[in-house]
Short mmCIF file of C-alpha atoms in Angstrom, two decimals:
data_model
loop_
_atom_site.label_atom_id
_atom_site.label_comp_id
_atom_site.label_asym_id
_atom_site.label_seq_id
_atom_site.Cartn_x
_atom_site.Cartn_y
_atom_site.Cartn_z
CA MET A 1 36.34 -3.53 5.55
CA LYS A 2 36.48 -7.54 6.31
CA ASN A 3 36.80 -9.46 2.92
CA VAL A 4 33.89 -11.77 2.41
CA ASN A 5 32.68 -13.67 -0.30
CA SER A 6 29.22 -13.67 -2.51
CA SER A 7 28.14 -16.95 -1.20
CA SER A 8 28.35 -15.60 2.05
CA LEU A 9 26.99 -12.61 1.11
CA LEU A 10 23.91 -13.94 -0.27
CA HIS A 11 23.41 -16.41 2.30
CA THR A 12 23.25 -13.04 4.43
CA TRP A 13 20.84 -11.77 2.35
CA THR A 14 18.81 -14.50 1.95
CA GLN A 15 18.37 -15.02 5.91
CA VAL A 16 17.45 -10.81 6.16
CA ASP A 17 14.79 -11.71 3.54
CA GLN A 18 13.06 -14.48 5.47
CA TYR A 19 13.49 -12.96 8.48
CA LEU A 20 11.71 -10.03 7.17
CA ASN A 21 9.08 -11.27 5.34
CA ASP A 22 8.65 -13.97 9.05
CA ARG A 23 7.82 -9.87 10.62
CA LEU A 24 6.58 -8.46 8.44
CA ILE A 25 4.81 -11.00 6.05
CA PRO A 26 1.72 -13.84 7.15
CA ALA A 27 3.08 -17.24 5.21
CA ASP A 28 -0.20 -17.63 2.23
CA PRO A 29 -0.87 -20.91 1.78
CA LEU A 30 -2.40 -19.67 -1.81
CA LEU A 31 1.03 -18.15 -2.52
CA GLU A 32 3.01 -21.02 -1.21
CA GLN A 33 0.82 -23.55 -3.56
CA ALA A 34 1.65 -21.49 -6.34
CA LEU A 35 5.59 -21.54 -5.35
CA ASN A 36 5.61 -24.65 -5.25
CA HIS A 37 3.04 -25.53 -8.03
CA ASN A 38 5.46 -23.90 -10.23
CA ALA A 39 8.36 -25.65 -9.51
CA ALA A 40 6.84 -28.68 -9.46
CA GLY A 41 6.12 -27.59 -13.27
CA GLY A 42 9.56 -26.95 -13.59
CA LEU A 43 9.29 -23.68 -14.30
CA PRO A 44 12.56 -20.96 -13.51
CA ALA A 45 12.72 -19.53 -10.24
CA HIS A 46 12.22 -16.18 -11.78
CA ASP A 47 10.17 -15.23 -9.30
CA VAL A 48 9.63 -11.79 -7.14
CA THR A 49 9.85 -12.28 -3.57
CA PRO A 50 8.02 -12.04 -0.66
CA ASN A 51 9.07 -9.08 -0.14
CA GLN A 52 9.07 -8.12 -2.79
CA GLY A 53 5.82 -8.94 -4.24
CA LYS A 54 3.96 -7.64 -0.63
CA PHE A 55 5.74 -3.86 -2.12
CA LEU A 56 3.88 -4.71 -5.40
CA GLN A 57 1.19 -5.31 -3.26
CA LEU A 58 1.64 -1.67 -1.23
CA LEU A 59 2.15 0.03 -4.82
CA LEU A 60 -1.07 -0.72 -5.39
CA GLN A 61 -3.35 0.30 -2.98
CA ILE A 62 -1.61 3.14 -2.07
CA HIS A 63 -1.70 4.48 -5.28
CA GLY A 64 -5.62 3.21 -6.11
CA ALA A 65 -5.27 1.30 -9.28
CA THR A 66 -8.17 -0.57 -10.28
CA ARG A 67 -6.50 -0.86 -14.37
CA VAL A 68 -3.37 -2.74 -14.33
CA LEU A 69 -1.34 -3.77 -17.35
CA GLU A 70 1.68 -7.15 -16.40
CA ILE A 71 4.04 -7.87 -18.71
CA GLY A 72 5.47 -11.55 -18.06
CA THR A 73 2.85 -14.14 -16.13
CA LEU A 74 5.78 -16.89 -15.75
CA GLY A 75 3.47 -18.75 -12.99
CA GLY A 76 1.49 -16.37 -11.88
CA TYR A 77 3.09 -16.25 -8.58
CA SER A 78 3.91 -11.54 -9.34
CA THR A 79 0.59 -11.46 -10.72
CA ILE A 80 -1.51 -13.27 -7.90
CA TRP A 81 0.12 -10.43 -4.89
CA MET A 82 -1.01 -7.84 -7.21
CA ALA A 83 -4.97 -9.62 -7.36
CA ILE A 84 -5.12 -9.38 -4.00
CA ALA A 85 -5.10 -5.74 -3.85
CA LEU A 86 -7.67 -4.78 -6.58
CA PRO A 87 -11.00 -3.74 -5.64
CA ASP A 88 -13.29 -5.62 -7.41
CA GLN A 89 -13.64 -4.44 -10.51
CA GLY A 90 -9.74 -4.23 -11.01
CA ARG A 91 -8.84 -5.80 -14.13
CA ILE A 92 -5.29 -6.82 -14.72
CA VAL A 93 -4.22 -8.30 -17.36
CA THR A 94 -1.05 -10.32 -17.73
CA LEU A 95 1.37 -11.94 -21.26
CA GLU A 96 2.76 -14.45 -20.95
CA ALA A 97 4.65 -15.86 -24.08
CA ASP A 98 5.21 -19.50 -23.02
CA PRO A 99 1.52 -21.67 -22.58
CA HIS A 100 3.38 -24.00 -20.25
CA HIS A 101 4.32 -21.23 -18.23
CA ALA A 102 0.63 -20.02 -18.72
CA GLU A 103 -1.55 -23.23 -18.36
CA ILE A 104 0.45 -23.12 -14.83
CA ALA A 105 -0.38 -19.18 -14.46
CA ARG A 106 -4.19 -20.77 -14.89
CA HIS A 107 -4.23 -22.58 -12.72
CA ASN A 108 -2.93 -21.08 -9.41
CA LEU A 109 -4.77 -18.44 -10.28
CA SER A 110 -7.92 -20.19 -10.65
CA HIS A 111 -6.25 -21.88 -7.33
CA ALA A 112 -6.29 -18.90 -5.79
CA GLY A 113 -10.31 -17.79 -6.73
CA LEU A 114 -8.72 -14.49 -9.09
CA MET A 115 -9.48 -15.40 -12.46
CA ASP A 116 -11.83 -12.63 -12.34
CA LYS A 117 -9.79 -10.25 -11.78
CA VAL A 118 -7.10 -11.69 -14.27
CA ASP A 119 -7.09 -11.49 -18.11
CA LEU A 120 -4.18 -14.11 -19.24
CA ARG A 121 -3.34 -13.91 -22.43
CA VAL A 122 -1.04 -15.58 -24.11
CA GLY A 123 1.59 -15.57 -26.96
CA ALA A 124 4.94 -12.27 -26.98
CA ALA A 125 3.92 -9.77 -25.78
CA LEU A 126 4.68 -7.39 -28.78
CA THR A 127 3.01 -9.22 -30.72
CA THR A 128 -0.43 -9.39 -28.36
CA LEU A 129 0.26 -5.75 -27.27
CA PRO A 130 -1.82 -3.93 -30.30
CA ASP A 131 -4.57 -6.84 -28.54
CA ILE A 132 -5.17 -5.37 -25.64
CA GLN A 133 -4.56 -1.65 -26.68
CA GLU A 134 -7.52 -2.08 -29.09
CA GLU A 135 -9.38 -4.30 -26.46
CA TYR A 136 -9.03 -1.48 -23.14
CA ARG A 137 -9.73 1.52 -24.20
CA GLU A 138 -9.61 3.26 -20.75
CA PRO A 139 -5.23 2.80 -20.13
CA PHE A 140 -3.64 1.45 -17.38
CA ASP A 141 -3.38 3.48 -13.95
CA PHE A 142 -0.42 0.40 -13.06
CA ILE A 143 1.76 -1.27 -15.46
CA PHE A 144 4.65 -4.42 -14.59
CA ILE A 145 7.62 -5.17 -17.00
CA ASP A 146 8.79 -8.19 -15.62
CA ALA A 147 9.65 -9.73 -18.99
CA ASP A 148 11.82 -10.96 -21.57
CA LYS A 149 15.31 -7.98 -21.18
CA PRO A 150 16.87 -7.51 -24.40
CA SER A 151 12.51 -5.94 -24.93
CA ASN A 152 12.55 -3.96 -22.81
CA PRO A 153 12.89 -0.49 -25.33
CA ASP A 154 9.46 -1.74 -26.68
CA TYR A 155 7.78 -2.09 -23.74
CA LEU A 156 8.90 1.04 -22.62
CA ARG A 157 7.25 2.58 -25.81
CA TRP A 158 3.83 0.25 -25.41
CA ALA A 159 3.49 1.47 -21.78
CA LEU A 160 3.80 4.51 -22.77
CA ARG A 161 0.87 4.36 -24.54
CA LEU A 162 -1.64 2.73 -22.35
CA THR A 163 -1.10 5.07 -19.58
CA ARG A 164 -2.30 8.59 -18.43
CA PRO A 165 -0.79 11.03 -16.06
CA GLY A 166 0.37 9.63 -13.07
CA SER A 167 0.20 5.86 -14.14
CA LEU A 168 3.03 4.73 -12.85
CA ILE A 169 5.82 2.54 -14.70
CA VAL A 170 7.89 -0.53 -13.01
CA GLY A 171 10.49 -2.72 -14.43
CA ASP A 172 12.65 -5.46 -12.47
CA ASN A 173 15.82 -6.88 -13.28
CA ILE A 174 17.64 -3.50 -13.97
CA VAL A 175 20.89 -4.50 -11.87
CA ARG A 176 21.39 -7.68 -13.16
CA ASP A 177 24.93 -8.43 -10.22
CA GLY A 178 25.76 -4.68 -11.04
CA GLU A 179 26.11 -5.06 -14.88
CA VAL A 180 23.68 -2.60 -15.54
CA ALA A 181 26.83 -0.16 -15.27
CA ASN A 182 29.49 -1.41 -17.70
CA PRO A 183 28.73 0.25 -20.52
CA ASN A 184 30.75 -2.32 -22.87
CA SER A 185 29.03 -5.11 -21.74
CA THR A 186 28.71 -7.50 -25.04
CA ASP A 187 25.11 -8.88 -22.65
CA GLU A 188 21.90 -7.69 -24.35
CA ARG A 189 19.93 -7.94 -20.83
CA VAL A 190 22.28 -5.63 -19.48
CA LYS A 191 22.27 -3.64 -22.80
CA GLY A 192 18.18 -3.81 -23.61
CA VAL A 193 18.01 -2.84 -19.87
CA ARG A 194 20.77 0.21 -20.43
CA THR A 195 18.90 1.26 -23.45
CA PHE A 196 15.72 0.83 -21.61
CA LEU A 197 16.48 2.94 -18.55
CA ASP A 198 18.21 6.24 -21.32
CA MET A 199 15.02 6.05 -22.99
CA VAL A 200 13.36 6.68 -19.17
CA ALA A 201 16.07 9.57 -18.52
CA ASN A 202 15.25 11.49 -21.68
CA HIS A 203 11.91 11.26 -21.98
CA PRO A 204 10.32 14.63 -20.98
CA LYS A 205 7.00 12.85 -19.95
CA LEU A 206 8.00 10.08 -17.10
CA GLU A 207 10.18 11.44 -13.75
CA ALA A 208 11.47 8.15 -12.21
CA THR A 209 14.33 6.74 -9.94
CA ALA A 210 15.76 3.25 -9.36
CA LEU A 211 16.77 1.31 -5.92
CA GLN A 212 19.29 -1.26 -6.36
CA THR A 213 18.16 -4.66 -3.91
CA VAL A 214 19.52 -7.37 -2.27
CA GLY A 215 17.92 -10.60 -0.97
CA SER A 216 17.69 -14.19 -1.44
CA LYS A 217 17.46 -13.74 -4.96
CA GLY A 218 21.10 -11.76 -4.73
CA TYR A 219 22.56 -8.58 -6.07
CA ASP A 220 19.50 -6.80 -8.61
CA GLY A 221 17.08 -3.88 -9.04
CA PHE A 222 13.66 -2.10 -9.55
CA MET A 223 13.03 1.39 -11.77
CA LEU A 224 9.77 3.08 -10.70
CA ALA A 225 8.64 6.06 -12.74
CA ARG A 226 5.82 8.63 -12.61
CA VAL A 227 4.24 9.60 -16.22
CA LEU A 228 3.95 13.70 -16.13
CA PRO A 229 1.28 15.74 -17.08
#
């Protein structure tokens, strides 16, 4: 096998992402403007890619989701993808710890004309989730976990409280450049993901899979779980 370095691989993965996005995902000025506004606001480039955003959108549409919870808003790019998938009566509750990030997300969502479908909460998710449980009595159809990885086990516990049989739970960024397979990792993010996956694997009311991904964001992956009766 030909030896290639990581930067060469990333270049190839980025080219393929661009090719697939050009072929399958029409350019959307609102989404592009959101990314530009995020960058101008100094937000880290941790957004999902367009093909990942479209994947989330299709999952919601296939599932017929009307109630969505997103843990980790950043600048609202993934929120826009998912809010577009919801019917007029649909609702996405999105939680963001950083007030600056939330301000930019609110601008992006307002500019996209989607704030009527979005409930954006500011504050650490573990402090706002009890309010969500109190205010939203109906279970969520879909939960997207994309926040600080050390808290993933706690987010999963909350996801199980806030869902119903048939609900879907997606955990993003679980491969961590392959470090997830390292049982001796001292990285708290990796340890959080490993505990999260162990909890999913051992829970009697979850069935799940995980997929590795490569692309413009590097080497990572996601977990998809369904809540059982």
